[in-house]
XYZ file of C-alpha atoms in Angstrom:
668
model
C 13.426 13.521 -27.362
C 13.730 15.034 -24.081
C 17.563 16.283 -23.123
C 19.122 16.031 -19.771
C 19.476 19.535 -19.204
C 15.951 20.215 -20.136
C 15.884 18.337 -17.162
C 13.846 20.726 -14.077
C 15.511 21.091 -10.769
C 12.909 19.196 -9.161
C 13.536 16.909 -11.132
C 16.726 16.892 -10.681
C 16.759 16.395 -7.664
C 14.325 13.964 -7.016
C 16.717 11.977 -8.880
C 20.310 12.896 -6.249
C 18.241 11.729 -3.280
C 16.306 8.454 -4.891
C 17.992 5.336 -2.559
C 17.199 2.649 -5.427
C 17.980 0.005 -2.194
C 14.981 1.071 -0.252
C 13.136 2.321 -3.378
C 12.258 6.018 -2.006
C 14.147 9.461 -0.579
C 17.447 8.598 1.273
C 15.909 9.897 4.909
C 15.672 13.479 4.723
C 13.307 14.035 7.238
C 10.179 15.390 6.244
C 10.296 19.013 6.679
C 13.479 19.210 5.598
C 12.560 17.561 2.217
C 10.064 19.981 1.916
C 11.786 22.554 2.380
C 14.208 21.701 -0.786
C 12.036 20.619 -3.415
C 10.310 24.110 -2.172
C 14.505 25.550 -2.688
C 14.390 23.449 -6.511
C 11.179 24.921 -7.505
C 12.584 28.845 -6.420
C 16.043 28.335 -8.170
C 14.245 26.394 -11.187
C 12.453 29.954 -11.313
C 15.411 32.515 -10.264
C 17.465 30.454 -14.073
C 14.211 31.073 -16.292
C 14.304 34.685 -14.994
C 10.558 34.663 -13.665
C 11.761 35.940 -10.170
C 15.734 37.293 -8.857
C 16.875 37.018 -5.374
C 19.655 38.425 -3.194
C 20.859 37.179 0.100
C 18.451 39.651 1.756
C 15.282 39.381 -0.091
C 12.965 37.555 -3.046
C 11.577 39.965 -5.917
C 8.811 39.668 -8.960
C 10.459 39.556 -12.484
C 8.283 38.214 -14.519
C 5.242 36.671 -14.364
C 4.728 34.696 -17.415
C 3.387 31.373 -17.107
C 6.422 28.704 -17.510
C 4.243 25.717 -18.465
C 5.248 23.586 -16.420
C 2.476 22.698 -13.761
C 5.021 21.871 -10.483
C 6.554 25.948 -10.719
C 3.395 28.039 -12.640
C 1.833 27.945 -8.426
C 3.972 28.872 -6.936
C 4.903 31.529 -9.737
C 1.755 33.212 -9.202
C 1.230 33.538 -5.419
C 4.994 34.431 -5.512
C 2.775 37.614 -8.174
C 0.337 37.955 -5.167
C 1.822 39.062 -3.062
C 2.094 42.977 -3.422
C 5.476 44.050 -1.696
C 9.049 41.737 -2.019
C 9.658 39.253 0.850
C 12.967 37.310 1.697
C 13.629 34.175 0.733
C 12.995 32.254 4.260
C 9.382 33.967 3.799
C 8.799 31.898 0.543
C 10.635 29.045 1.513
C 8.743 28.729 5.140
C 4.897 30.176 3.591
C 5.759 27.696 0.673
C 6.595 23.842 2.572
C 3.223 22.628 2.984
C 2.594 22.698 -0.472
C 5.583 20.762 -1.618
C 3.537 17.496 -1.148
C 1.983 17.931 -3.846
C 4.961 19.164 -5.833
C 6.965 16.176 -5.494
C 4.314 13.755 -5.447
C 3.726 15.806 -9.709
C 7.286 15.725 -10.162
C 7.244 11.570 -9.578
C 4.671 11.172 -11.862
C 6.000 13.168 -14.686
C 9.310 11.524 -13.862
C 7.720 7.975 -14.474
C 5.640 9.573 -17.240
C 8.929 9.790 -19.293
C 10.155 6.118 -18.479
C 13.128 7.808 -15.955
C 11.511 6.015 -12.352
C 9.251 3.077 -11.850
C 6.594 2.954 -9.828
C 6.096 -0.182 -7.608
C 2.471 -1.117 -6.013
C 3.363 0.264 -2.282
C 4.640 3.181 -3.067
C 8.326 2.550 -3.799
C 10.698 4.332 -7.148
C 13.247 2.987 -9.060
C 15.145 3.637 -11.859
C 13.126 2.431 -14.843
C 14.122 -0.773 -17.274
C 13.616 1.034 -20.485
C 14.996 5.079 -18.157
C 16.535 7.006 -21.058
C 19.853 7.060 -22.096
C 21.899 10.105 -22.651
C 22.791 12.296 -25.145
C 26.459 11.270 -25.494
C 24.350 7.647 -26.450
C 27.758 5.759 -26.231
C 28.406 6.507 -22.596
C 25.493 4.079 -22.091
C 24.397 6.290 -18.912
C 20.341 6.581 -17.362
C 19.419 9.420 -16.216
C 20.173 8.932 -13.317
C 23.509 8.131 -13.130
C 24.289 10.869 -15.213
C 22.691 13.874 -12.724
C 25.130 11.986 -10.207
C 27.836 11.568 -12.048
C 27.647 15.436 -13.939
C 27.612 16.495 -9.707
C 30.158 14.144 -8.985
C 32.381 15.095 -11.525
C 31.915 19.028 -10.265
C 33.449 17.567 -6.705
C 35.610 15.020 -7.161
C 37.323 16.386 -10.936
C 37.502 19.991 -10.024
C 34.888 20.690 -12.911
C 33.777 24.686 -13.642
C 30.314 24.113 -12.525
C 27.774 26.084 -14.442
C 24.847 27.172 -12.107
C 22.178 24.893 -11.687
C 24.874 22.018 -10.543
C 26.145 24.904 -7.504
C 22.555 25.126 -7.015
C 21.378 21.176 -7.006
C 24.824 20.686 -5.253
C 23.678 23.311 -2.298
C 20.546 21.542 -1.805
C 21.607 18.222 -1.698
C 23.834 19.257 0.724
C 21.570 21.263 2.370
C 19.969 17.613 3.876
C 22.581 16.081 4.085
C 22.416 12.845 2.067
C 25.615 13.057 -0.190
C 27.411 11.290 2.568
C 25.088 8.067 1.814
C 26.162 9.041 -2.301
C 29.440 9.009 -2.268
C 32.451 8.697 -0.328
C 33.284 11.228 1.141
C 36.926 10.624 3.294
C 39.418 13.031 3.395
C 38.631 17.511 4.526
C 39.760 18.317 1.090
C 36.183 17.061 -0.432
C 34.189 19.010 2.029
C 35.950 21.743 1.977
C 34.773 21.786 -2.260
C 32.022 21.282 -1.367
C 31.446 24.071 0.879
C 33.267 25.761 -1.505
C 31.079 25.634 -4.426
C 27.998 26.120 -2.641
C 29.076 29.382 -2.187
C 29.656 30.269 -5.657
C 26.242 31.787 -7.185
C 24.562 33.453 -5.134
C 21.636 32.477 -5.967
C 22.371 28.756 -5.143
C 23.216 30.550 -1.686
C 20.415 32.060 -1.013
C 17.869 29.801 -1.408
C 20.283 26.947 0.501
C 20.968 28.989 3.860
C 17.474 30.470 3.697
C 15.803 26.275 2.689
C 18.916 25.392 5.850
C 17.117 27.714 8.006
C 14.012 26.580 8.205
C 14.703 22.553 8.268
C 15.337 22.706 11.958
C 12.270 24.495 12.728
C 9.044 22.115 13.073
C 11.119 19.195 15.094
C 12.056 21.166 17.933
C 8.185 22.380 18.665
C 5.898 19.582 19.250
C 5.300 19.209 23.351
C 4.318 23.392 23.106
C 2.301 22.772 20.202
C 0.336 19.135 20.370
C -2.408 18.782 22.227
C -3.658 15.953 24.518
C -4.792 13.754 22.839
C -8.627 12.696 23.716
C -9.794 9.120 25.930
C -13.040 7.427 24.506
C -14.477 5.936 27.708
C -15.692 2.985 27.634
C -19.072 3.521 27.782
C -18.802 5.379 25.512
C -17.118 3.327 23.315
C -19.711 0.338 25.588
C -22.840 2.520 23.647
C -21.754 2.658 20.506
C -24.474 1.273 17.840
C -21.554 -0.472 15.527
C -19.850 -2.171 18.627
C -23.209 -4.458 18.623
C -22.957 -4.416 14.587
C -19.399 -5.348 15.190
C -19.127 -3.543 11.991
C -15.479 -2.541 12.836
C -14.879 0.257 9.989
C -18.342 2.133 10.950
C -17.167 1.732 14.474
C -14.068 3.726 14.437
C -15.813 5.864 11.472
C -18.093 7.559 14.348
C -15.360 7.393 17.640
C -13.569 10.065 14.907
C -17.149 11.813 14.432
C -17.151 12.131 18.218
C -13.063 12.911 19.443
C -12.021 14.349 16.238
C -8.445 12.016 14.111
C -6.775 10.539 17.168
C -8.146 9.425 19.473
C -7.108 6.374 22.405
C -9.279 3.910 24.103
C -7.827 2.667 27.177
C -8.602 -0.841 27.866
C -8.931 -2.406 31.222
C -5.037 -3.035 32.977
C -3.993 -3.109 29.254
C -1.431 0.209 27.421
C -3.840 3.257 25.835
C -4.358 1.755 22.542
C -4.297 5.231 19.786
C -6.221 5.304 16.586
C -5.751 7.342 13.914
C -8.807 7.709 11.606
C -9.811 9.463 8.755
C -8.306 10.981 5.377
C -5.744 13.252 6.782
C -3.965 10.216 9.133
C -4.813 7.947 6.274
C -2.704 10.682 4.345
C -0.055 10.582 6.783
C 0.817 6.854 7.413
C 0.380 6.713 3.987
C 3.421 9.219 3.123
C 5.384 9.589 6.035
C 4.877 5.719 8.128
C 8.177 4.270 6.351
C 9.213 7.046 8.915
C 8.056 6.918 11.278
C 6.294 3.644 12.361
C 7.562 0.431 12.773
C 5.585 -3.389 11.642
C 8.269 -5.684 13.495
C 8.181 -4.630 17.346
C 3.807 -5.231 17.366
C 4.794 -9.140 14.984
C 7.819 -10.617 16.664
C 5.558 -13.013 18.534
C 3.351 -14.264 15.892
C 6.616 -14.943 13.559
C 8.321 -16.767 16.163
C 5.823 -18.921 16.272
C 6.303 -20.650 12.831
C 10.078 -20.583 13.845
C 10.655 -17.069 11.928
C 12.962 -14.097 11.926
C 12.589 -11.022 9.108
C 9.004 -11.908 6.976
C 7.505 -9.764 4.735
C 4.620 -7.750 7.184
C 7.796 -7.564 10.040
C 9.952 -5.921 7.564
C 10.300 -2.488 6.942
C 12.876 0.086 5.194
C 15.251 -1.407 2.540
C 15.050 -4.842 3.376
C 11.217 -5.077 2.643
C 11.246 -3.287 -0.386
C 14.057 -6.149 -1.801
C 11.992 -8.631 -0.882
C 8.595 -7.829 -1.763
C 10.161 -6.261 -4.730
C 11.344 -9.927 -5.521
C 8.091 -10.951 -4.439
C 5.806 -9.147 -6.743
C 5.646 -11.193 -10.327
C 4.477 -14.566 -8.152
C 1.061 -12.353 -6.373
C 0.862 -10.153 -9.833
C -2.822 -9.817 -12.653
C 0.192 -10.709 -15.045
C 0.932 -14.317 -13.617
C -2.818 -15.096 -12.935
C -3.479 -14.302 -16.174
C -1.007 -16.963 -17.915
C -3.016 -20.077 -15.029
C -6.045 -18.328 -16.349
C -7.610 -21.614 -17.742
C -6.616 -23.726 -14.258
C -8.160 -20.969 -12.679
C -11.421 -21.758 -14.821
C -10.559 -25.824 -14.535
C -9.739 -25.696 -10.757
C -13.395 -23.419 -9.986
C -15.463 -25.708 -12.066
C -13.393 -28.689 -10.119
C -15.231 -27.708 -6.710
C -18.393 -25.927 -8.477
C -19.455 -29.235 -9.662
C -19.625 -30.647 -5.685
C -22.762 -28.432 -5.330
C -26.495 -29.386 -5.929
C -29.685 -28.228 -5.909
C -31.282 -27.403 -2.876
C -28.039 -27.274 -1.125
C -27.551 -24.766 1.178
C -24.115 -24.486 2.246
C -21.986 -22.401 5.276
C -21.152 -19.691 3.402
C -17.222 -18.493 5.078
C -16.928 -22.571 4.432
C -17.301 -22.876 0.869
C -15.690 -19.664 0.416
C -12.919 -20.246 1.921
C -12.383 -24.531 0.774
C -13.596 -22.369 -3.064
C -11.009 -20.346 -2.620
C -8.260 -22.379 -1.909
C -9.347 -25.288 -3.996
C -8.052 -22.130 -6.639
C -5.020 -20.424 -4.655
C -2.904 -23.636 -3.622
C -2.761 -25.466 -6.931
C -2.040 -22.126 -8.915
C 0.722 -20.284 -5.975
C 2.560 -23.553 -4.399
C 1.334 -26.546 -6.933
C -0.156 -29.170 -4.378
C -3.840 -29.794 -3.547
C -3.814 -28.753 0.282
C -7.837 -28.610 1.298
C -6.735 -31.940 3.795
C -4.830 -29.821 5.315
C -6.651 -26.643 5.034
C -9.371 -26.457 7.679
C -6.318 -27.905 10.383
C -4.303 -24.490 9.227
C -7.157 -22.010 9.654
C -7.392 -23.167 13.093
C -3.769 -22.477 13.795
C -3.629 -19.490 12.200
C -6.901 -17.416 14.426
C -5.451 -18.791 17.092
C -2.025 -17.537 16.802
C -4.256 -14.183 15.408
C -6.447 -14.347 18.763
C -3.249 -15.226 21.396
C -0.032 -13.000 19.896
C -1.247 -10.207 17.792
C -4.591 -9.534 19.460
C -4.154 -10.805 22.830
C -7.673 -11.602 23.530
C -6.077 -15.034 24.462
C -3.954 -16.082 27.051
C -0.425 -17.787 25.267
C -0.948 -20.961 27.131
C -4.422 -21.702 24.220
C -2.283 -22.132 21.281
C -0.081 -24.809 23.462
C -3.153 -27.186 23.640
C -3.385 -30.321 22.602
C -5.549 -30.261 19.477
C -3.196 -26.920 18.194
C 0.044 -28.403 18.147
C -1.067 -31.445 15.987
C -2.510 -28.908 14.002
C 0.343 -26.805 13.703
C 1.870 -30.544 12.925
C -0.192 -29.531 9.330
C 2.188 -26.742 8.224
C 5.419 -29.366 8.384
C 3.183 -31.400 5.959
C 2.054 -28.515 3.079
C 6.013 -27.579 3.193
C 7.369 -30.998 2.683
C 4.329 -31.675 0.005
C 5.716 -28.706 -1.920
C 9.128 -29.236 -1.469
C 9.003 -32.518 -2.494
C 7.357 -31.506 -5.643
C 9.580 -28.659 -6.651
C 12.283 -29.826 -7.652
C 13.784 -29.794 -10.746
C 12.794 -32.637 -13.388
C 9.275 -32.124 -11.799
C 8.282 -28.296 -12.174
C 10.185 -28.438 -15.843
C 7.734 -27.108 -18.880
C 5.134 -26.457 -15.205
C 4.114 -22.251 -15.368
C 6.264 -20.348 -12.881
C 4.192 -20.368 -9.602
C 4.756 -17.963 -6.041
C 6.854 -21.807 -4.421
C 9.115 -21.705 -7.169
C 10.465 -17.667 -6.746
C 10.657 -18.156 -3.015
C 12.787 -21.827 -3.053
C 14.684 -20.198 -5.945
C 15.621 -16.533 -3.952
C 16.630 -19.095 -0.653
C 18.767 -20.500 -3.226
C 20.409 -17.552 -4.432
C 20.027 -15.559 -1.474
C 19.358 -17.474 2.253
C 20.241 -13.912 4.213
C 16.950 -12.527 2.912
C 14.792 -16.172 3.033
C 16.751 -18.363 5.449
C 16.062 -21.637 5.718
C 13.545 -21.100 8.692
C 11.686 -18.832 7.214
C 10.442 -20.858 4.004
C 7.451 -22.567 7.087
C 5.967 -19.204 6.851
C 6.563 -17.965 3.625
C 5.056 -21.557 1.777
C 2.210 -21.439 3.747
C 0.815 -17.768 3.128
C -0.732 -18.701 0.020
C -2.878 -21.186 1.465
C -3.627 -18.563 4.694
C -4.458 -16.002 2.040
C -7.467 -18.352 1.073
C -8.760 -17.816 4.534
C -9.117 -13.681 3.562
C -9.647 -14.580 0.128
C -12.880 -16.757 0.678
C -13.856 -14.102 3.815
C -14.116 -11.240 -0.026
C -15.640 -13.922 -1.416
C -18.404 -14.567 1.350
C -19.425 -11.064 1.584
C -19.481 -10.646 -2.053
C -21.570 -13.220 -2.241
C -23.919 -11.938 -0.035
C -24.437 -9.038 -1.556
C -24.444 -10.575 -5.189
C -28.024 -13.007 -3.951
C -29.105 -9.963 -1.619
C -29.537 -7.548 -4.547
C -31.587 -9.757 -7.937
C -31.721 -6.798 -9.973
C -27.789 -6.244 -9.215
C -26.782 -10.539 -9.710
C -29.252 -10.556 -13.157
C -26.489 -7.488 -14.278
C -23.696 -9.315 -13.491
C -24.354 -12.794 -14.825
C -25.461 -10.808 -17.919
C -22.097 -9.583 -17.803
C -20.514 -13.650 -17.363
C -23.231 -14.797 -20.095
C -21.078 -12.337 -22.746
C -17.992 -13.158 -21.685
C -18.740 -17.445 -21.494
C -21.044 -18.471 -24.038
C -18.591 -18.595 -27.210
C -16.650 -20.589 -24.233
C -14.278 -19.636 -22.180
C -12.623 -15.612 -21.810
C -8.426 -15.639 -23.095
C -7.054 -13.361 -21.408
C -7.628 -9.684 -24.171
C -11.362 -11.194 -23.576
C -11.062 -9.050 -19.322
C -11.222 -5.415 -20.495
C -12.643 -2.664 -18.528
C -16.438 -2.671 -20.567
C -16.463 -6.602 -20.073
C -16.021 -6.450 -16.172
C -17.693 -2.964 -15.788
C -20.501 -3.797 -13.220
C -18.440 -6.689 -11.939
C -15.245 -4.926 -11.343
C -17.504 -2.051 -9.625
C -20.030 -4.314 -7.593
C -16.098 -5.749 -6.169
C -15.100 -2.335 -5.278
C -18.109 -1.582 -3.553
C -17.511 -5.130 -2.020
C -13.955 -4.010 -0.360
C -15.801 -0.551 1.012
C -18.493 -1.747 3.215
C -16.880 -5.395 3.561
C -12.624 -4.905 4.138
C -11.162 -7.744 5.934
C -8.436 -5.458 6.194
C -9.700 -2.741 8.617
C -6.576 -1.833 10.851
C -3.315 -2.059 10.120
C -0.870 -1.475 13.472
C 2.160 0.068 14.239
C 4.943 0.795 16.543
C 6.396 4.555 16.437
C 9.998 4.821 16.221
C 10.578 8.291 15.661
C 8.302 11.205 17.634
C 5.810 12.746 14.865
C 2.983 15.021 14.976
C -0.155 14.345 13.478
C -2.914 16.462 12.960
C -1.511 18.373 16.351
C -1.061 15.274 17.899
C 2.719 14.146 18.842
C 2.810 9.852 19.386
C 4.446 9.234 21.835
C 8.285 6.686 20.874
C 7.479 3.296 21.365
C 3.263 3.104 21.650
C 1.080 1.024 19.127
C -0.914 2.698 17.114
C -3.686 1.295 15.705
C -4.189 2.958 11.931
C -8.078 3.139 11.310
C -7.505 3.325 7.516
C -10.669 2.399 6.214
C -13.100 3.805 8.415
C -13.069 6.949 5.738
C -15.203 3.978 3.903
C -18.271 4.869 6.223
C -17.482 9.062 6.218
C -19.857 11.162 5.008
C -18.204 13.389 3.880
C -16.187 10.625 1.109
C -18.368 8.050 0.381
C -22.176 9.667 1.030
C -24.710 8.012 2.464
C -21.921 5.179 3.297
C -24.115 2.444 4.163
C -26.070 2.120 1.126
C -24.631 -0.508 -1.807
C -24.469 2.010 -4.574
C -21.918 1.167 -6.973
C -21.756 3.814 -9.155
C -19.698 5.785 -6.886
C -16.913 4.598 -9.269
C -17.846 6.067 -12.500
C -17.399 10.244 -13.413
C -18.038 12.892 -12.708
C -18.282 10.611 -8.617
C -15.806 8.921 -9.146
C -15.680 8.402 -4.878
C -12.545 6.024 -4.503
C -10.023 8.182 -5.915
C -8.395 9.130 -2.286
C -6.632 7.752 0.010
C -10.245 7.521 1.895
C -10.422 3.882 -0.235
C -8.526 1.961 1.703
C -8.871 -2.169 1.988
C -5.655 -3.063 0.720
C -3.699 -1.036 3.675
C -1.956 2.351 3.234
C 2.045 3.292 2.506
C 4.315 0.515 2.037
C 2.580 -2.317 3.421
C 0.256 -2.117 1.017
C -1.552 -5.649 -0.225
C 1.276 -6.834 -2.474
C -1.670 -9.075 -4.653
C -3.990 -6.595 -4.654
C -4.548 -6.520 -8.696
C -3.991 -10.316 -8.391
C -7.456 -10.245 -5.947
C -9.569 -8.666 -8.167
C -9.192 -10.548 -11.235
C -9.389 -13.868 -9.415
C -12.433 -12.171 -6.758
C -13.361 -11.416 -10.756
C -13.610 -14.928 -12.536
C -14.872 -16.292 -9.803
C -17.816 -14.857 -9.073
C -18.571 -13.944 -12.880
C -17.628 -17.873 -13.496
C -20.130 -18.901 -10.207
C -22.941 -16.404 -11.319
C -22.791 -17.295 -15.324
C -23.313 -21.497 -14.230
C -26.149 -21.460 -10.586
C -28.209 -19.149 -9.544
C -27.767 -18.312 -5.693
C -29.976 -17.050 -2.478
C -29.347 -15.857 0.860
C -30.280 -18.084 3.505
C -32.371 -17.123 5.533
C -34.392 -15.638 3.249
C -34.996 -12.832 5.787
C -31.118 -13.366 6.530
C -29.734 -9.723 7.582
C -26.081 -9.053 7.714
C -24.137 -10.070 10.839
C -19.897 -9.604 11.668
C -18.087 -11.951 13.297
C -14.558 -9.627 13.689
C -12.245 -11.841 15.145
C -10.155 -11.664 14.613
C -10.935 -10.530 10.793
C -13.974 -9.454 9.565
C -15.579 -12.385 8.296
C -19.879 -13.030 8.152
C -21.484 -14.431 10.571
C -21.199 -18.320 10.771
C -24.611 -18.824 10.576
C -25.025 -17.297 6.342
C -25.106 -20.428 4.191
C -26.129 -19.607 0.336
C -28.757 -21.619 -0.936
C -27.687 -23.359 -4.248
C -31.610 -21.885 -6.188
C -30.793 -23.167 -9.591
C -27.941 -24.419 -12.058
C -28.564 -22.484 -14.837
C -25.922 -24.956 -17.239
C -24.465 -27.665 -16.957
C -20.632 -27.481 -16.477
C -18.146 -28.997 -18.804
C -16.275 -31.964 -17.763
């Protein structure tokens, strides 16, 4: 077992800075965090006698590799420099490389079962976090590090050089006040005196501190003017006509760069971020500079809610996301496979050979047939159409602002709005302790339990949105399924390969959870990945800038709305060669074109889709079952896919699926 003393200074710094309430670091600005991390690397190399420092310079002692992948590239770069340089020089030069060191350090702490990684790039202490070498203490690793530092500060313990350096680095980040109660001058003086005890720690801390405020003060002088896309140029773009939104954003990024603006008549300019580097920036730094609530406030008000999951940021968002995660997990769906099979067959029983079924309607209702009982324990097919129409009108009026707001208050829309109340009453009527006894836990159980135990986190006013969200999600998942069935039906050879996997799984009876191995789903999984690349249903995210920031050399003004076109990269040649060709071999070694933030069908960062793993399994099972029992074609035969982009991408309404043949009888 690895002893606590063997954790490196970068690892201990990460543990000190981690804020478990928010699932990320205490709010240390990105450049400051980078400087502190490089300082920790240099300090670790110094303690390993590879380098030495004084208040004037840093010089090499030994260029022998340490075996630590976070340290050795930095050591090699220092060794390649012919003359000694001051510590400040190295921190400023190496700070841009700190992000990769932070990533590898977090990965290592996860591998050691010290931290647990959550969807959306959150980290918390792992359940199985190692105990200290003193088993009787019962302290976890993260608490051990903080306790050790706390004893030095508050108990006047004699610190060793490692503790002094760690205290120096944390102090330069100005986060001790969030970790400990610093309520007197004596404690702060103690911290200052500790930071003076060790020459190495002092020189590195001073070098870190002197670099910290630099870049944030140089925004205006160094930034470029954001280019504007002329409306005439926009309207001439071929992807405006074919309504392929990600391809449109990619083409504009190719012409105007990764940050550009579009001026709509009588409206504020729309600033777009599109490209792999802007994806990376949004994924890592969005939590510090961007906010989701401002843009969604009007939308959540139509449900009478405040603080629903899509509108929250920071610690509240993480708390709610973490609490709801089990209900959206792949494991929860795995426990309900039999119900999933049953609901799918129940819907397919209505198919008749020769039917020509409207694609979006068929797929949305099939998915709702599955999701409504699994998520909220009721049948909602009789309410589904009204709820979808109301949601689409709400998006068009309050989010996309393409229709006047009174269009949501017409008699027809007011009638459809009542379907949400009917659904909530239906859910609450069956989610009583007696009626749920022995039933598998569902998302409605989770939501109602959270409301009862923490009414501030999910107040009663938010139940209307929270309990109806699963039904509305059927619209998005259904549209993804309709794209997938089009791709399958229009490519006969690929259809046959998927059918072969389906027959292998279902011919001997319904597969069990252990049967859904990567090998068993190889073609189907890669096929669905390519569908999500070419036909993403969430092509962009909308955020408000709340802190000034610079992205790719462009300053984003505070208060501006930012459109993060994260799926524009799906149509960029340098990431996905020949992007308009449907090619499932992209996701095999050695190509692995998806292994970057260029592949982002589920969004980026803290608001990445919570149910992505559930969705992947649900789509796999549905596609396999449909192909096992039926041969499906596209109608008309010469149909070429057209998009309906508003309010979210779906196939155009003229696409139909032809039930060509029933390959097997459906079990009763």
